[in-house]
Short mmCIF file of C-alpha atoms and ligand atoms in Angstrom, two decimals:
data_model
loop_
_atom_site.label_atom_id
_atom_site.label_comp_id
_atom_site.label_asym_id
_atom_site.label_seq_id
_atom_site.Cartn_x
_atom_site.Cartn_y
_atom_site.Cartn_z
CA MET A 1 -4.54 9.85 4.46
CA LYS A 2 -2.59 6.66 5.76
CA PHE A 3 0.80 5.73 4.86
CA PHE A 4 1.99 2.39 3.96
CA LEU A 5 5.05 1.13 2.88
CA ASP A 6 5.26 -0.81 -0.20
CA THR A 7 8.15 -3.00 0.57
CA ALA A 8 9.35 -6.33 1.90
CA ASN A 9 12.69 -4.80 2.70
CA LEU A 10 12.66 -5.30 6.87
CA ASP A 11 15.05 -2.41 7.39
CA GLN A 12 13.24 0.26 5.38
CA ILE A 13 10.03 -0.72 7.45
CA ARG A 14 11.80 -0.34 10.86
CA GLU A 15 12.93 3.30 9.36
CA ALA A 16 9.45 4.00 8.36
CA TYR A 17 8.02 2.44 11.70
CA ALA A 18 10.64 4.72 13.64
CA MET A 19 9.84 8.05 11.79
CA GLY A 20 6.38 7.21 13.60
CA VAL A 21 4.62 7.72 9.92
CA LEU A 22 4.07 4.16 9.11
CA ASP A 23 0.58 2.82 9.24
CA GLY A 24 1.11 -0.36 7.34
CA VAL A 25 2.82 -2.34 4.71
CA THR A 26 1.72 -3.82 1.15
CA THR A 27 3.84 -6.69 -0.59
CA ASN A 28 3.69 -8.41 -3.88
CA PRO A 29 5.33 -11.28 -5.20
CA SER A 30 7.98 -9.23 -7.25
CA LEU A 31 8.81 -7.14 -3.68
CA MET A 32 9.49 -10.64 -2.17
CA ALA A 33 11.78 -11.73 -4.57
CA LYS A 34 13.58 -8.68 -4.46
CA GLU A 35 14.26 -9.55 -0.85
CA GLY A 36 15.05 -12.95 -2.06
CA ILE A 37 12.85 -14.52 0.20
CA LYS A 38 12.56 -18.22 -1.22
CA GLY A 39 9.95 -20.87 -0.40
CA LYS A 40 6.95 -20.88 1.44
CA ASP A 41 8.18 -21.19 4.91
CA ASN A 42 10.60 -18.46 4.68
CA GLN A 43 8.02 -16.17 2.92
CA TYR A 44 5.28 -16.92 5.42
CA LYS A 45 7.86 -16.16 8.26
CA HIS A 46 8.65 -12.94 6.59
CA TYR A 47 5.26 -11.52 6.80
CA ILE A 48 5.32 -12.36 10.44
CA ASP A 49 8.16 -10.19 10.79
CA ILE A 50 6.95 -7.51 9.18
CA CYS A 51 3.48 -7.43 10.97
CA ASN A 52 5.89 -8.01 14.36
CA ILE A 53 7.13 -4.47 13.40
CA VAL A 54 3.92 -2.74 11.76
CA GLY A 55 1.47 -3.41 14.25
CA GLY A 56 -1.00 -2.27 11.03
CA ASP A 57 -2.69 -4.12 8.02
CA VAL A 58 0.11 -6.11 6.29
CA SER A 59 -1.13 -7.07 2.51
CA ALA A 60 0.21 -10.62 1.71
CA GLU A 61 -0.63 -11.63 -2.12
CA VAL A 62 -1.65 -14.97 -3.07
CA ILE A 63 0.07 -16.90 -5.94
CA ALA A 64 -2.91 -19.00 -6.83
CA THR A 65 -4.95 -17.97 -10.04
CA ASP A 66 -8.16 -20.23 -9.40
CA TYR A 67 -10.60 -19.73 -6.77
CA GLU A 68 -10.18 -22.93 -4.74
CA GLY A 69 -6.37 -22.36 -4.36
CA MET A 70 -6.79 -18.39 -3.65
CA VAL A 71 -9.14 -19.30 -0.38
CA ARG A 72 -6.69 -21.95 0.45
CA GLU A 73 -3.54 -19.86 0.47
CA GLY A 74 -5.88 -16.61 1.95
CA GLU A 75 -6.64 -19.07 4.63
CA GLU A 76 -2.86 -19.98 5.42
CA LEU A 77 -1.82 -16.27 5.28
CA ALA A 78 -4.71 -14.74 7.41
CA ALA A 79 -3.73 -17.71 10.11
CA LEU A 80 -0.36 -16.19 10.13
CA ASN A 81 -0.88 -12.78 12.23
CA GLU A 82 -4.08 -10.72 12.97
CA HIS A 83 -2.57 -8.01 10.82
CA ILE A 84 -2.51 -9.96 7.27
CA VAL A 85 -4.73 -8.77 4.65
CA ILE A 86 -5.38 -11.11 1.66
CA LYS A 87 -4.21 -9.51 -1.32
CA LEU A 88 -6.04 -11.08 -4.36
CA PRO A 89 -5.95 -9.75 -8.23
CA CYS A 90 -8.72 -8.21 -9.55
CA THR A 91 -9.87 -11.47 -11.88
CA GLU A 92 -13.10 -13.32 -11.87
CA ALA A 93 -11.59 -15.75 -9.52
CA GLY A 94 -10.10 -13.03 -7.39
CA ILE A 95 -12.97 -11.25 -7.03
CA LYS A 96 -15.48 -14.29 -6.02
CA ALA A 97 -12.17 -14.95 -2.94
CA VAL A 98 -12.83 -11.29 -2.32
CA LYS A 99 -16.74 -12.07 -1.31
CA TYR A 100 -15.50 -15.40 0.27
CA PHE A 101 -13.34 -13.69 2.80
CA ALA A 102 -15.11 -10.54 3.41
CA GLY A 103 -17.83 -13.13 4.19
CA LYS A 104 -15.48 -14.57 6.64
CA GLY A 105 -14.67 -11.02 7.80
CA ILE A 106 -11.16 -11.54 6.97
CA LYS A 107 -9.45 -8.29 5.39
CA THR A 108 -8.78 -8.29 1.53
CA ASN A 109 -6.71 -5.78 -0.76
CA CYS A 110 -7.76 -6.16 -4.43
CA THR A 111 -4.70 -5.50 -6.55
CA LEU A 112 -4.05 -4.58 -10.10
CA VAL A 113 -7.06 -2.79 -10.63
CA PHE A 114 -6.75 -0.28 -13.62
CA SER A 115 -10.22 0.81 -14.14
CA LEU A 116 -13.17 2.30 -12.74
CA GLY A 117 -15.04 -1.01 -13.41
CA GLN A 118 -13.09 -3.08 -11.72
CA ALA A 119 -13.33 -1.09 -8.81
CA LEU A 120 -16.58 -0.90 -8.93
CA LEU A 121 -16.43 -4.99 -8.99
CA ALA A 122 -13.93 -4.95 -5.80
CA ALA A 123 -16.02 -2.76 -3.72
CA LYS A 124 -19.26 -4.81 -4.36
CA ALA A 125 -17.34 -7.79 -3.50
CA GLY A 126 -16.69 -6.16 -0.20
CA ALA A 127 -12.98 -5.49 -0.62
CA THR A 128 -11.32 -3.89 2.40
CA TYR A 129 -8.84 -2.20 0.19
CA VAL A 130 -8.87 -1.59 -3.75
CA SER A 131 -5.33 -0.83 -5.10
CA PRO A 132 -5.49 1.14 -8.33
CA PHE A 133 -1.91 1.13 -10.02
CA VAL A 134 -1.13 5.17 -10.11
CA GLY A 135 2.51 4.71 -11.90
CA ARG A 136 1.61 2.02 -14.33
CA LEU A 137 -1.31 3.79 -15.80
CA ASP A 138 0.99 6.98 -16.21
CA ASP A 139 3.89 4.40 -17.87
CA ILE A 140 1.06 4.03 -20.55
CA SER A 141 -0.04 7.31 -21.06
CA GLU A 142 -3.33 7.11 -18.83
CA ASP A 143 -4.25 9.26 -15.96
CA GLY A 144 -3.07 7.26 -12.79
CA VAL A 145 -4.22 10.06 -10.34
CA GLY A 146 -7.24 10.60 -12.34
CA LEU A 147 -8.51 6.87 -11.77
CA ILE A 148 -7.70 7.63 -7.91
CA GLU A 149 -10.17 10.83 -8.36
CA ASP A 150 -12.79 8.94 -10.18
CA ILE A 151 -12.99 6.10 -7.75
CA VAL A 152 -13.13 8.42 -4.67
CA GLU A 153 -15.88 9.62 -6.20
CA MET A 154 -18.03 6.95 -7.03
CA TYR A 155 -17.44 5.24 -3.50
CA ASN A 156 -18.66 8.40 -1.91
CA TYR A 157 -21.83 8.76 -4.24
CA TYR A 158 -22.84 5.10 -3.90
CA GLY A 159 -21.66 4.88 -0.16
CA PHE A 160 -18.99 1.98 -0.59
CA GLY A 161 -16.86 1.26 2.48
CA THR A 162 -13.87 -0.16 0.70
CA MET A 163 -10.66 2.30 1.14
CA VAL A 164 -9.10 3.53 -1.89
CA LEU A 165 -5.22 2.81 -1.69
CA ALA A 166 -3.06 4.16 -4.46
CA ALA A 167 -0.55 1.59 -5.36
CA SER A 168 2.37 1.78 -7.87
CA ILE A 169 3.35 5.40 -6.27
CA ARG A 170 6.78 6.03 -7.78
CA HIS A 171 7.83 9.66 -6.41
CA THR A 172 6.57 12.07 -4.25
CA ARG A 173 4.44 14.13 -6.30
CA HIS A 174 2.00 11.05 -7.03
CA ILE A 175 1.61 10.91 -2.74
CA ILE A 176 0.74 14.74 -3.09
CA ASP A 177 -1.45 14.29 -5.92
CA CYS A 178 -3.32 11.23 -4.39
CA LEU A 179 -3.73 13.25 -0.97
CA LYS A 180 -5.61 15.57 -2.91
CA ALA A 181 -7.67 13.38 -4.91
CA GLY A 182 -8.85 12.10 -1.45
CA ALA A 183 -7.23 8.27 -1.30
CA ASP A 184 -7.36 6.79 1.91
CA VAL A 185 -4.02 5.47 1.74
CA ALA A 186 -1.06 5.51 -0.44
CA THR A 187 1.58 2.77 -0.67
CA CYS A 188 4.83 4.38 -1.50
CA PRO A 189 8.65 3.89 -1.67
CA LEU A 190 10.33 5.55 1.22
CA PRO A 191 12.20 7.55 -0.56
CA ALA A 192 8.93 9.23 -1.83
CA ILE A 193 7.66 9.68 1.75
CA LYS A 194 11.21 11.02 2.75
CA GLY A 195 10.43 13.78 -0.39
CA LEU A 196 7.65 15.06 1.45
CA LEU A 197 10.12 16.36 4.04
CA LYS A 198 11.82 18.73 1.36
CA HIS A 199 11.76 21.98 1.03
CA PRO A 200 14.53 24.49 0.48
CA LEU A 201 12.93 27.42 3.02
CA THR A 202 13.38 24.88 5.97
CA ASP A 203 17.11 24.16 5.06
CA SER A 204 17.83 27.89 4.71
CA GLY A 205 15.85 28.86 7.63
CA LEU A 206 17.45 26.26 9.93
CA ALA A 207 20.83 27.30 8.85
CA LYS A 208 20.01 31.18 9.67
CA PHE A 209 18.53 30.12 13.26
CA LEU A 210 21.58 27.97 13.72
CA GLU A 211 23.85 30.89 12.20
CA ASP A 212 22.09 33.28 14.79
CA TYR A 213 22.11 31.17 17.77
CA HIS A 214 26.44 30.86 17.42
CA LYS A 215 26.87 34.46 16.56
CA VAL A 216 25.61 35.20 20.13
CA ASN A 217 26.67 31.64 21.99
CA GLY A 218 29.86 30.94 19.95
O1 LIG B 301 1.80 -1.53 -4.99
C1 LIG B 301 2.12 -1.96 -6.09
C2 LIG B 301 3.44 -1.65 -6.60
O2 LIG B 301 4.46 -2.56 -6.13
C3 LIG B 301 3.69 -1.85 -7.89
O3 LIG B 301 4.67 -0.95 -7.99
O4 LIG B 301 6.37 0.54 -9.28
O5 LIG B 301 5.96 -2.19 -9.90
O6 LIG B 301 4.33 -0.38 -10.46
P1 LIG B 301 5.13 -0.48 -9.69
#
């Protein structure tokens, strides 16, 4: 399973890259706004900065909600860097735009997916990635990880090539559950990835090793 970082924060992206576990980055308009990136020129420069750190797929989301606008904006975004993946919402216009970009060999990420039916349409349109939002489904007492399992099963059964990118990951347990469900990618906040390292037996084992070493070596 690949790890993407779900952020537009350059320091966190550098940190994850330095750890050696970063395969890509996903952004969205909320994450860009959180970093205070204002205006198209600054946003486009920021995407290029992210691509230059990561060297892997970087999802950049369109703001347009109509098909023509999505195509126009997506083409501008795709021209910024070879690693840009056009992120499109799972709406009628978005699905049509997924199909358009798939035909041009441009990677897409179909986002805001909350049902098996939406995931089916994204795959049929030729999306590179589909992004089911695990945490937001859990928020409304639905089963986010259950949806990941269902989509993985459907894609395997019918032989769709679309990759399942588990999004809206809120914590470390979500990562483990999406891993077990067979997600191709989990896009996560950095603390959730770091949480994978935590184990009390690692801490106590290391303390004991050092204690024994110092008993002999001073
Ligand atoms: O990848 C989608 C993600 O950014 C949404 O996360 O926590 O706002 O539901 P959240």
